[in-house]
PDB file of C-alpha atoms and ligand atoms in Angstrom:
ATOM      1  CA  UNK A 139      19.239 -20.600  24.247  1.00  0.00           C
ATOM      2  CA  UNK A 140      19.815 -19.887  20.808  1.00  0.00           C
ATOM      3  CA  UNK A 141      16.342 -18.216  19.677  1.00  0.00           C
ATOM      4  CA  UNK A 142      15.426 -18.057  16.122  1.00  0.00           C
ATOM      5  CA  UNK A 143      12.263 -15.909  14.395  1.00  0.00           C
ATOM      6  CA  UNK A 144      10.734 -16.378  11.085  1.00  0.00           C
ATOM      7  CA  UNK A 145       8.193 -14.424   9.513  1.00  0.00           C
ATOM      8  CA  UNK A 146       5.622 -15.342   6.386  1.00  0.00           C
ATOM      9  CA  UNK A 147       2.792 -14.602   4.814  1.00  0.00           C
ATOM     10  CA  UNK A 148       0.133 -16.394   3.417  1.00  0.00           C
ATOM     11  CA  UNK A 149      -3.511 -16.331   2.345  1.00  0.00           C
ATOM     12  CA  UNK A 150      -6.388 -18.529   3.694  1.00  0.00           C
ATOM     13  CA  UNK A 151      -7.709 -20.684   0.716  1.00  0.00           C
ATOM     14  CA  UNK A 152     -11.542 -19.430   0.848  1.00  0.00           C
ATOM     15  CA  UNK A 153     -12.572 -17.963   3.292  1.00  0.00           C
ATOM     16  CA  UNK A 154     -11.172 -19.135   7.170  1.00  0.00           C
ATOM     17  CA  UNK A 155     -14.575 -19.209   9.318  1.00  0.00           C
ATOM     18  CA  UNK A 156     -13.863 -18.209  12.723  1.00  0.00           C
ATOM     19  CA  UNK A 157     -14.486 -21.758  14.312  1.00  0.00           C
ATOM     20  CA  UNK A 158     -11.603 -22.949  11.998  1.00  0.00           C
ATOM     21  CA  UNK A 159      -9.098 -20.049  12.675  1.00  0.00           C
ATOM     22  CA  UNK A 160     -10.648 -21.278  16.347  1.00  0.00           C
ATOM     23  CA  UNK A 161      -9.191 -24.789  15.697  1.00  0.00           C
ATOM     24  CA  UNK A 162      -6.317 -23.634  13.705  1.00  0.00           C
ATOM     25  CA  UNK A 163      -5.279 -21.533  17.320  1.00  0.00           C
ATOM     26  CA  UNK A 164      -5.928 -24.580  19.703  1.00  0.00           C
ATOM     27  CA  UNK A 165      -4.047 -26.876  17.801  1.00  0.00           C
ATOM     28  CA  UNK A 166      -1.273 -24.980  17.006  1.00  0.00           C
ATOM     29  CA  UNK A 167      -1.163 -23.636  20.765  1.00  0.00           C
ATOM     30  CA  UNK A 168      -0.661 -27.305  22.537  1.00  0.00           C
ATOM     31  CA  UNK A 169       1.989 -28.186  19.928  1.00  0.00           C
ATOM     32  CA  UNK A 170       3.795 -24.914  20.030  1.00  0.00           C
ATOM     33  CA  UNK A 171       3.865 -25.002  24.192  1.00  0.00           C
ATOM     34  CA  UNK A 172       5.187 -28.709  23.689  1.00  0.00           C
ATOM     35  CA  UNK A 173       8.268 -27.766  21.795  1.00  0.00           C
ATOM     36  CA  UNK A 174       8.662 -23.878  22.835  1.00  0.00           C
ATOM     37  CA  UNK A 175       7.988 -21.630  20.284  1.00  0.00           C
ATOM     38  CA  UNK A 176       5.714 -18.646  20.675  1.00  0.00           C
ATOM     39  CA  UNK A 177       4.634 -16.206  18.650  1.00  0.00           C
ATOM     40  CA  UNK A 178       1.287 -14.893  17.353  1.00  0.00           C
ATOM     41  CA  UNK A 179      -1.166 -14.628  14.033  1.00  0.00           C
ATOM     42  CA  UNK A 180      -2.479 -11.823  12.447  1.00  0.00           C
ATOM     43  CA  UNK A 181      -5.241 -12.224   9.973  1.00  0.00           C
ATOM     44  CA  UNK A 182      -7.554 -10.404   7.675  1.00  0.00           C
ATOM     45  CA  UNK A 183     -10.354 -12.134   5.510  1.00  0.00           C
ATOM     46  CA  UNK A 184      -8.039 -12.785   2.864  1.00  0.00           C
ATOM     47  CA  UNK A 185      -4.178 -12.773   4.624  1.00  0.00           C
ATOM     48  CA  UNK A 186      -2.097 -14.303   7.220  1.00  0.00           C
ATOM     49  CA  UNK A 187       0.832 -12.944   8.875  1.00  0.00           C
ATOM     50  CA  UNK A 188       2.572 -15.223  11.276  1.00  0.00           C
ATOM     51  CA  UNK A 189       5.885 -15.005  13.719  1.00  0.00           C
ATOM     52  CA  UNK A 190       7.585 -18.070  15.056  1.00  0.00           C
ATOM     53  CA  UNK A 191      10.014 -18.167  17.341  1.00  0.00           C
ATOM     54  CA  UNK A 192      11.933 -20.241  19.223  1.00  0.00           C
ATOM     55  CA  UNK A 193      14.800 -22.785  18.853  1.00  0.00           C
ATOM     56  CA  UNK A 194      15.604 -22.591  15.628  1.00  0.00           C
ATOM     57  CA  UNK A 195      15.095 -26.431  14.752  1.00  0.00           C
ATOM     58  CA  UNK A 196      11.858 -26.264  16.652  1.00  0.00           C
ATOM     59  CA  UNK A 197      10.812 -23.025  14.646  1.00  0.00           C
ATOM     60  CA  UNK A 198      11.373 -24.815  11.112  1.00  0.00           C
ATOM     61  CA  UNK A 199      10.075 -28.268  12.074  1.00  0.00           C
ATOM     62  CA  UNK A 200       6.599 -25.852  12.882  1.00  0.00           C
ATOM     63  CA  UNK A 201       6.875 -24.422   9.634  1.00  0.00           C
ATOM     64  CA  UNK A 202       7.374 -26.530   7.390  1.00  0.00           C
ATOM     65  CA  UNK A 203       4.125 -28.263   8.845  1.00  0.00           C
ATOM     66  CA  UNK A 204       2.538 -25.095   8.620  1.00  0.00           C
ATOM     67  CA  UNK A 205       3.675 -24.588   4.786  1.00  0.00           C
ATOM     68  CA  UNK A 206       1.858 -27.805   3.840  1.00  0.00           C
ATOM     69  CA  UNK A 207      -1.494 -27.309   5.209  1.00  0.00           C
ATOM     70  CA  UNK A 208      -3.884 -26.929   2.235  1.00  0.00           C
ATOM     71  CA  UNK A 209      -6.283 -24.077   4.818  1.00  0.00           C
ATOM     72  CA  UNK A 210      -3.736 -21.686   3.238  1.00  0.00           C
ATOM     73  CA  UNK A 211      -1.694 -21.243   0.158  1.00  0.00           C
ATOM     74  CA  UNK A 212       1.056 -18.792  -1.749  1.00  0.00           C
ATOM     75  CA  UNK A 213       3.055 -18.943   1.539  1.00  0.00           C
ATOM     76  CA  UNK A 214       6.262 -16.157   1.702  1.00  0.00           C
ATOM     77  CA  UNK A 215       8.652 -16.896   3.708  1.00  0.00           C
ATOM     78  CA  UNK A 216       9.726 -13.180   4.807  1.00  0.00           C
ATOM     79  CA  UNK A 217      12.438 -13.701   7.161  1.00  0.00           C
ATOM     80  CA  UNK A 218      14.535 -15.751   9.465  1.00  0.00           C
ATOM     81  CA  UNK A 219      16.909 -14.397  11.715  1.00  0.00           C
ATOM     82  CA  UNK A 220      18.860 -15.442  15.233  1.00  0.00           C
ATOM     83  CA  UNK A 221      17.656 -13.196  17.449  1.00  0.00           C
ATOM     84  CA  UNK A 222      18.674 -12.172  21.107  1.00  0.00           C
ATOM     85  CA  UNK A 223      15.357 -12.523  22.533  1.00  0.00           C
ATOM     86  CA  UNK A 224      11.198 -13.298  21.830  1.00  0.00           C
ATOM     87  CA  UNK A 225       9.253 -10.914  20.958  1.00  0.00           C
ATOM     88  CA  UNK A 226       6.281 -12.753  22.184  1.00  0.00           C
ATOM     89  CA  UNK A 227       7.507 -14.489  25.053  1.00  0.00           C
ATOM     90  CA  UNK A 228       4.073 -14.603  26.783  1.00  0.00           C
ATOM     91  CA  UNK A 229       1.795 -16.308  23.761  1.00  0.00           C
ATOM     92  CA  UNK A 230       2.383 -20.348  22.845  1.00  0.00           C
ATOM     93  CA  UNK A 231       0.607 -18.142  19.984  1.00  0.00           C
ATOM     94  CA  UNK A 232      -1.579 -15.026  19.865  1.00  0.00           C
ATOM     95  CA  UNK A 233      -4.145 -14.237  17.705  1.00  0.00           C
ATOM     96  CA  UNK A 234      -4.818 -10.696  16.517  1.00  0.00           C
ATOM     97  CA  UNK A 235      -7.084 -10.185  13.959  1.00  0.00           C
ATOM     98  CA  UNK A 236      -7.567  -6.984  11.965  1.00  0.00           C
ATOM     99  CA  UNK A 237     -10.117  -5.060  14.000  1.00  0.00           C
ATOM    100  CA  UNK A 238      -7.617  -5.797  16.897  1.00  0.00           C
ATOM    101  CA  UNK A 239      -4.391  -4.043  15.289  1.00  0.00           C
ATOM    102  CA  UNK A 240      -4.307  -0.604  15.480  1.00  0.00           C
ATOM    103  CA  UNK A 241      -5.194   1.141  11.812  1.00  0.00           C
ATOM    104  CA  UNK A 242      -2.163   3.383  12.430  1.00  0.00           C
ATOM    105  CA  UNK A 243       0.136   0.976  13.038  1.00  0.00           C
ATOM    106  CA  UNK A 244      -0.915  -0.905   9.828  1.00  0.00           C
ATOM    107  CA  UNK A 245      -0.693   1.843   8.026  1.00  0.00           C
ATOM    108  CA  UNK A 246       2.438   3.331   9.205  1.00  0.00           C
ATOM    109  CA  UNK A 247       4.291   0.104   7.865  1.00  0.00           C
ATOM    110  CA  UNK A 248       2.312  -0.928   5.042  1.00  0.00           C
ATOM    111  CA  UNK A 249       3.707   0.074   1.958  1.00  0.00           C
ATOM    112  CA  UNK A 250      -0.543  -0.018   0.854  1.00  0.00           C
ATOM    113  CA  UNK A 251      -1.684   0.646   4.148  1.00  0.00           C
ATOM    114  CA  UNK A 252      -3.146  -2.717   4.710  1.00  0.00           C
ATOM    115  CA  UNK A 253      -2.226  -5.896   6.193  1.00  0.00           C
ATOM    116  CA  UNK A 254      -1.317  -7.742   3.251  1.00  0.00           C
ATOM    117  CA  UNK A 255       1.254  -4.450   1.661  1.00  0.00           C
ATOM    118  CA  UNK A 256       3.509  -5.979   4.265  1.00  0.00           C
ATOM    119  CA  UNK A 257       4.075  -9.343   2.403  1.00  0.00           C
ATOM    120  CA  UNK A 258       6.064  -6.962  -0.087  1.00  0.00           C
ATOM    121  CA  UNK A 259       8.615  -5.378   2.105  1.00  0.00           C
ATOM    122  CA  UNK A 260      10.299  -7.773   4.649  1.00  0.00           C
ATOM    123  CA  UNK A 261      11.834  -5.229   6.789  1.00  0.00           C
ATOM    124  CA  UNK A 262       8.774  -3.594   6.937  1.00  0.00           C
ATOM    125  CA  UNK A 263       6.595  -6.693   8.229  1.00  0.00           C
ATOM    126  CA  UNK A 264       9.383  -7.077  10.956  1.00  0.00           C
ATOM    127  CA  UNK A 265       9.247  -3.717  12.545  1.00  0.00           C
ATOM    128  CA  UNK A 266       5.719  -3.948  12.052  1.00  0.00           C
ATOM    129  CA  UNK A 267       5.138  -7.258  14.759  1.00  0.00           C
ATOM    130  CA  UNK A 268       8.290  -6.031  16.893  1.00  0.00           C
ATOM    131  CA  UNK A 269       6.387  -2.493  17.321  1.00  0.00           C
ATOM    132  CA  UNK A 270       2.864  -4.882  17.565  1.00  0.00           C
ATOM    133  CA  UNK A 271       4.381  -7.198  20.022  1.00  0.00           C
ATOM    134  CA  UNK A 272       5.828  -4.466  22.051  1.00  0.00           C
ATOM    135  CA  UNK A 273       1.756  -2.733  22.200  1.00  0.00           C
ATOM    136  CA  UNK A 274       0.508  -6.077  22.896  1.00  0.00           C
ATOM    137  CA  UNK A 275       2.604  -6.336  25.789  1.00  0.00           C
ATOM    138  CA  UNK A 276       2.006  -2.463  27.126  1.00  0.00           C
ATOM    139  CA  UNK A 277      -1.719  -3.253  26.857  1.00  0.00           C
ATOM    140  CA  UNK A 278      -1.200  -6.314  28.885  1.00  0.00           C
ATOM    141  CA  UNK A 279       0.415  -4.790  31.354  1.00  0.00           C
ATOM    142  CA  UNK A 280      -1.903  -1.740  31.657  1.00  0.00           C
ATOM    143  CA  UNK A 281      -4.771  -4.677  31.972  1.00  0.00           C
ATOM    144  CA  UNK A 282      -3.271  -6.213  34.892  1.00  0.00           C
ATOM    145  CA  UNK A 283      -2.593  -2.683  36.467  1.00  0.00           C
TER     146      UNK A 283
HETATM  147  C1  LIG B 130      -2.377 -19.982   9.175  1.00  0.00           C
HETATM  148  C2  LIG B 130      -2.006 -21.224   9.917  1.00  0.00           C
HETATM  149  C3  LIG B 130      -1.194 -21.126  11.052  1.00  0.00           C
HETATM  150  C4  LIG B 130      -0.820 -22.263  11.769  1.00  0.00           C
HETATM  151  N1  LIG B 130       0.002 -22.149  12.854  1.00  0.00           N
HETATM  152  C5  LIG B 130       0.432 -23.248  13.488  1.00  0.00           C
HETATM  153  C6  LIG B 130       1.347 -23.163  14.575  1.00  0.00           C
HETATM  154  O1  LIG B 130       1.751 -22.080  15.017  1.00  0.00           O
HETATM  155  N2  LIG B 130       1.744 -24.320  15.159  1.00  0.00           N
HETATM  156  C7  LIG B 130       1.310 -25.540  14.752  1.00  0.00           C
HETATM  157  O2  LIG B 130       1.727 -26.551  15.324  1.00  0.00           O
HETATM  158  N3  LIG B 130       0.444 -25.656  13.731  1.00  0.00           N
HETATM  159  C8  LIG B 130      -0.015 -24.548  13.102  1.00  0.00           C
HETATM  160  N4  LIG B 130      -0.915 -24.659  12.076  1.00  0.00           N
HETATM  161  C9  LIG B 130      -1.475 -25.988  11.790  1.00  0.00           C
HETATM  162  C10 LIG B 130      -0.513 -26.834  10.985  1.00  0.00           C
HETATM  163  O3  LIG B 130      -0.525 -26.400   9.653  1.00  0.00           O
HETATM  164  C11 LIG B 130      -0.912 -28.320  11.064  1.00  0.00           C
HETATM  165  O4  LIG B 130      -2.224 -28.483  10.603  1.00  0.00           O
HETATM  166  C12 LIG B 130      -0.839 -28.837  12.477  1.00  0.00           C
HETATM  167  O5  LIG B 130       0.368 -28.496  13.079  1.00  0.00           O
HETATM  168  C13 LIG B 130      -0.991 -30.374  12.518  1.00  0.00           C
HETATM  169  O6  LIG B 130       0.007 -30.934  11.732  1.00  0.00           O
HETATM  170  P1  LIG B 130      -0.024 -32.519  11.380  1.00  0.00           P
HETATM  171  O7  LIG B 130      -1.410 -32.801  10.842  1.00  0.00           O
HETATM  172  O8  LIG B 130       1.061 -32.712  10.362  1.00  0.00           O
HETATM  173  O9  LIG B 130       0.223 -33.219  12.658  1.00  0.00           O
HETATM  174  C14 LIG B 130      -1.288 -23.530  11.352  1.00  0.00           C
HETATM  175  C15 LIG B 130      -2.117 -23.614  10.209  1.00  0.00           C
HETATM  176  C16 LIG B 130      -2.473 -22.484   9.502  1.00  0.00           C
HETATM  177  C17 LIG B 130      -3.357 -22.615   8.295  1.00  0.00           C
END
Protein backbone atom coordinates (compact mmCIF):
# COMPACT_ATOMS: atom_id res chain seq x y z
CA UNK A 1 0.00 0.00 0.00
CA UNK A 2 1.04 3.27 -0.94
CA UNK A 3 1.42 5.11 2.61
CA UNK A 4 1.42 8.78 2.81
CA UNK A 5 2.38 11.15 6.13
CA UNK A 6 1.57 14.69 6.72
CA UNK A 7 2.56 16.78 9.43
CA UNK A 8 0.95 20.34 10.85
CA UNK A 9 0.71 22.46 13.39
CA UNK A 10 -1.84 24.31 14.91
CA UNK A 11 -3.02 26.09 18.05
CA UNK A 12 -6.15 25.28 20.16
CA UNK A 13 -8.49 28.41 20.02
CA UNK A 14 -8.68 29.07 24.00
CA UNK A 15 -7.80 26.92 25.94
CA UNK A 16 -8.58 22.81 24.99
CA UNK A 17 -9.96 21.38 28.49
CA UNK A 18 -8.94 17.93 28.86
CA UNK A 19 -12.55 16.41 28.47
CA UNK A 20 -12.53 18.07 24.96
CA UNK A 21 -8.97 16.98 23.84
CA UNK A 22 -10.84 13.66 25.53
CA UNK A 23 -13.57 13.92 22.82
CA UNK A 24 -11.38 15.33 20.22
CA UNK A 25 -9.23 11.64 20.72
CA UNK A 26 -12.42 9.36 20.69
CA UNK A 27 -13.80 10.79 17.78
CA UNK A 28 -11.01 11.06 15.77
CA UNK A 29 -9.90 7.39 16.88
CA UNK A 30 -13.23 5.47 15.46
CA UNK A 31 -12.99 7.47 12.22
CA UNK A 32 -9.30 7.09 11.75
CA UNK A 33 -9.56 3.00 12.47
CA UNK A 34 -12.53 3.14 9.84
CA UNK A 35 -10.46 4.41 6.99
CA UNK A 36 -6.74 3.40 8.22
CA UNK A 37 -4.76 6.09 9.14
CA UNK A 38 -2.80 6.24 12.36
CA UNK A 39 -0.80 8.49 13.82
CA UNK A 40 -0.70 10.46 17.10
CA UNK A 41 -1.16 14.21 18.79
CA UNK A 42 1.07 16.09 20.68
CA UNK A 43 -0.16 19.06 22.58
CA UNK A 44 0.83 21.81 24.90
CA UNK A 45 -1.68 24.45 26.42
CA UNK A 46 -1.34 26.56 23.56
CA UNK A 47 -0.04 24.07 20.38
CA UNK A 48 -0.86 21.08 18.43
CA UNK A 49 1.37 18.91 16.56
CA UNK A 50 -0.26 16.15 14.63
CA UNK A 51 1.00 13.11 12.15
CA UNK A 52 -1.32 11.38 9.76
CA UNK A 53 -0.66 8.66 7.96
CA UNK A 54 -2.01 6.38 5.83
CA UNK A 55 -3.35 6.11 2.23
CA UNK A 56 -2.73 9.12 0.94
CA UNK A 57 -6.45 9.98 -0.14
CA UNK A 58 -7.54 8.77 3.25
CA UNK A 59 -4.79 11.02 4.97
CA UNK A 60 -6.09 14.33 3.13
CA UNK A 61 -9.82 13.56 3.27
CA UNK A 62 -8.84 13.52 7.47
CA UNK A 63 -7.24 16.68 7.09
CA UNK A 64 -8.93 18.73 5.45
CA UNK A 65 -11.77 17.90 8.08
CA UNK A 66 -9.36 18.52 10.62
CA UNK A 67 -8.30 22.06 9.02
CA UNK A 68 -11.90 23.27 9.34
CA UNK A 69 -12.69 22.61 12.85
CA UNK A 70 -13.04 26.01 14.59
CA UNK A 71 -11.35 24.02 18.30
CA UNK A 72 -8.14 25.12 16.52
CA UNK A 73 -6.85 27.75 14.22
CA UNK A 74 -3.50 29.13 12.21
CA UNK A 75 -3.09 25.50 10.97
CA UNK A 76 0.64 24.78 9.06
CA UNK A 77 0.70 22.32 7.00
CA UNK A 78 4.50 21.12 7.56
CA UNK A 79 4.86 18.26 5.36
CA UNK A 80 3.58 15.54 3.16
CA UNK A 81 5.57 12.89 1.91
CA UNK A 82 5.12 9.03 0.44
CA UNK A 83 6.68 7.16 2.77
CA UNK A 84 7.82 3.40 2.91
CA UNK A 85 6.25 2.65 6.10
CA UNK A 86 4.09 4.15 9.48
CA UNK A 87 5.67 5.45 11.94
CA UNK A 88 2.83 4.79 14.24
CA UNK A 89 1.51 1.69 13.06
CA UNK A 90 0.10 0.68 16.49
CA UNK A 91 -2.15 4.05 17.38
CA UNK A 92 -5.67 4.73 15.22
CA UNK A 93 -4.10 7.94 17.07
CA UNK A 94 -1.96 8.57 20.16
CA UNK A 95 -2.03 11.21 22.37
CA UNK A 96 1.10 12.60 24.01
CA UNK A 97 0.89 15.57 25.77
CA UNK A 98 3.81 17.70 26.96
CA UNK A 99 4.60 16.26 30.38
CA UNK A 100 4.66 12.90 28.39
CA UNK A 101 7.52 13.88 25.76
CA UNK A 102 10.75 13.76 26.95
CA UNK A 103 12.24 17.58 27.67
CA UNK A 104 15.38 16.42 25.82
CA UNK A 105 13.92 15.31 22.98
CA UNK A 106 11.95 18.62 22.64
CA UNK A 107 14.68 20.41 23.07
CA UNK A 108 17.12 18.67 20.97
CA UNK A 109 14.83 19.53 17.86
CA UNK A 110 13.30 22.67 18.75
CA UNK A 111 14.88 25.44 17.24
CA UNK A 112 13.34 27.36 20.87
CA UNK A 113 13.40 24.37 22.79
CA UNK A 114 9.71 24.03 23.04
CA UNK A 115 7.00 22.32 21.35
CA UNK A 116 5.74 24.97 19.29
CA UNK A 117 9.80 26.10 17.81
CA UNK A 118 9.04 23.06 15.71
CA UNK A 119 6.19 24.69 13.63
CA UNK A 120 9.24 26.80 12.18
CA UNK A 121 11.52 24.18 10.84
CA UNK A 122 9.76 21.29 8.94
CA UNK A 123 12.57 18.96 8.86
CA UNK A 124 13.01 19.46 12.27
CA UNK A 125 9.28 18.55 13.40
CA UNK A 126 9.78 15.31 11.25
CA UNK A 127 12.79 13.87 12.88
CA UNK A 128 11.35 15.05 15.93
CA UNK A 129 7.92 12.43 15.80
CA UNK A 130 10.08 9.74 13.77
CA UNK A 131 12.69 9.79 16.86
CA UNK A 132 9.20 10.19 19.27
CA UNK A 133 7.45 7.42 17.54
CA UNK A 134 10.42 5.22 17.58
CA UNK A 135 10.59 5.92 21.95
CA UNK A 136 6.99 5.41 22.04
CA UNK A 137 7.35 2.15 20.59
CA UNK A 138 10.69 1.05 22.78
CA UNK A 139 8.65 2.04 25.85
CA UNK A 140 5.87 -0.13 24.68
CA UNK A 141 7.75 -2.83 24.22
CA UNK A 142 9.76 -2.59 27.49
CA UNK A 143 5.99 -2.40 29.12
CA UNK A 144 4.94 -5.60 27.77
CA UNK A 145 8.40 -7.19 28.72
C1 LIG B 1 -6.35 19.08 17.04
C2 LIG B 1 -7.42 18.25 16.40
C3 LIG B 1 -7.09 16.98 15.92
C4 LIG B 1 -8.06 16.17 15.31
N1 LIG B 1 -7.71 14.95 14.81
C5 LIG B 1 -8.62 14.21 14.15
C6 LIG B 1 -8.27 12.97 13.55
O1 LIG B 1 -7.13 12.48 13.66
N2 LIG B 1 -9.24 12.29 12.89
C7 LIG B 1 -10.51 12.74 12.77
O2 LIG B 1 -11.33 12.08 12.14
N3 LIG B 1 -10.87 13.91 13.33
C8 LIG B 1 -9.97 14.65 14.02
N4 LIG B 1 -10.34 15.83 14.60
C9 LIG B 1 -11.77 16.19 14.58
C10 LIG B 1 -12.18 16.76 13.25
O3 LIG B 1 -11.72 18.08 13.15
C11 LIG B 1 -13.71 16.73 13.10
O4 LIG B 1 -14.31 17.44 14.15
C12 LIG B 1 -14.24 15.32 13.12
O5 LIG B 1 -13.52 14.50 12.25
C13 LIG B 1 -15.73 15.27 12.72
O6 LIG B 1 -15.86 15.83 11.45
P1 LIG B 1 -17.34 16.14 10.85
O7 LIG B 1 -18.06 16.94 11.91
O8 LIG B 1 -17.08 16.92 9.59
O9 LIG B 1 -17.96 14.82 10.62
C14 LIG B 1 -9.39 16.64 15.20
C15 LIG B 1 -9.70 17.92 15.71
C16 LIG B 1 -8.74 18.71 16.30
C17 LIG B 1 -9.12 20.07 16.83
Amino acid sequence: MNIARLVYSSHPVGSVASRELFEILEASQARNAAVKVTGILCHSPDFFLQVLEGEPDAVCATFYRIVRDARHDRVRLLDFSHVPRRLFRDWNMGLAGIGDIRAELIARHSPTGDLAGLADEPAAAVAFVAELAAAMSHADETAAS
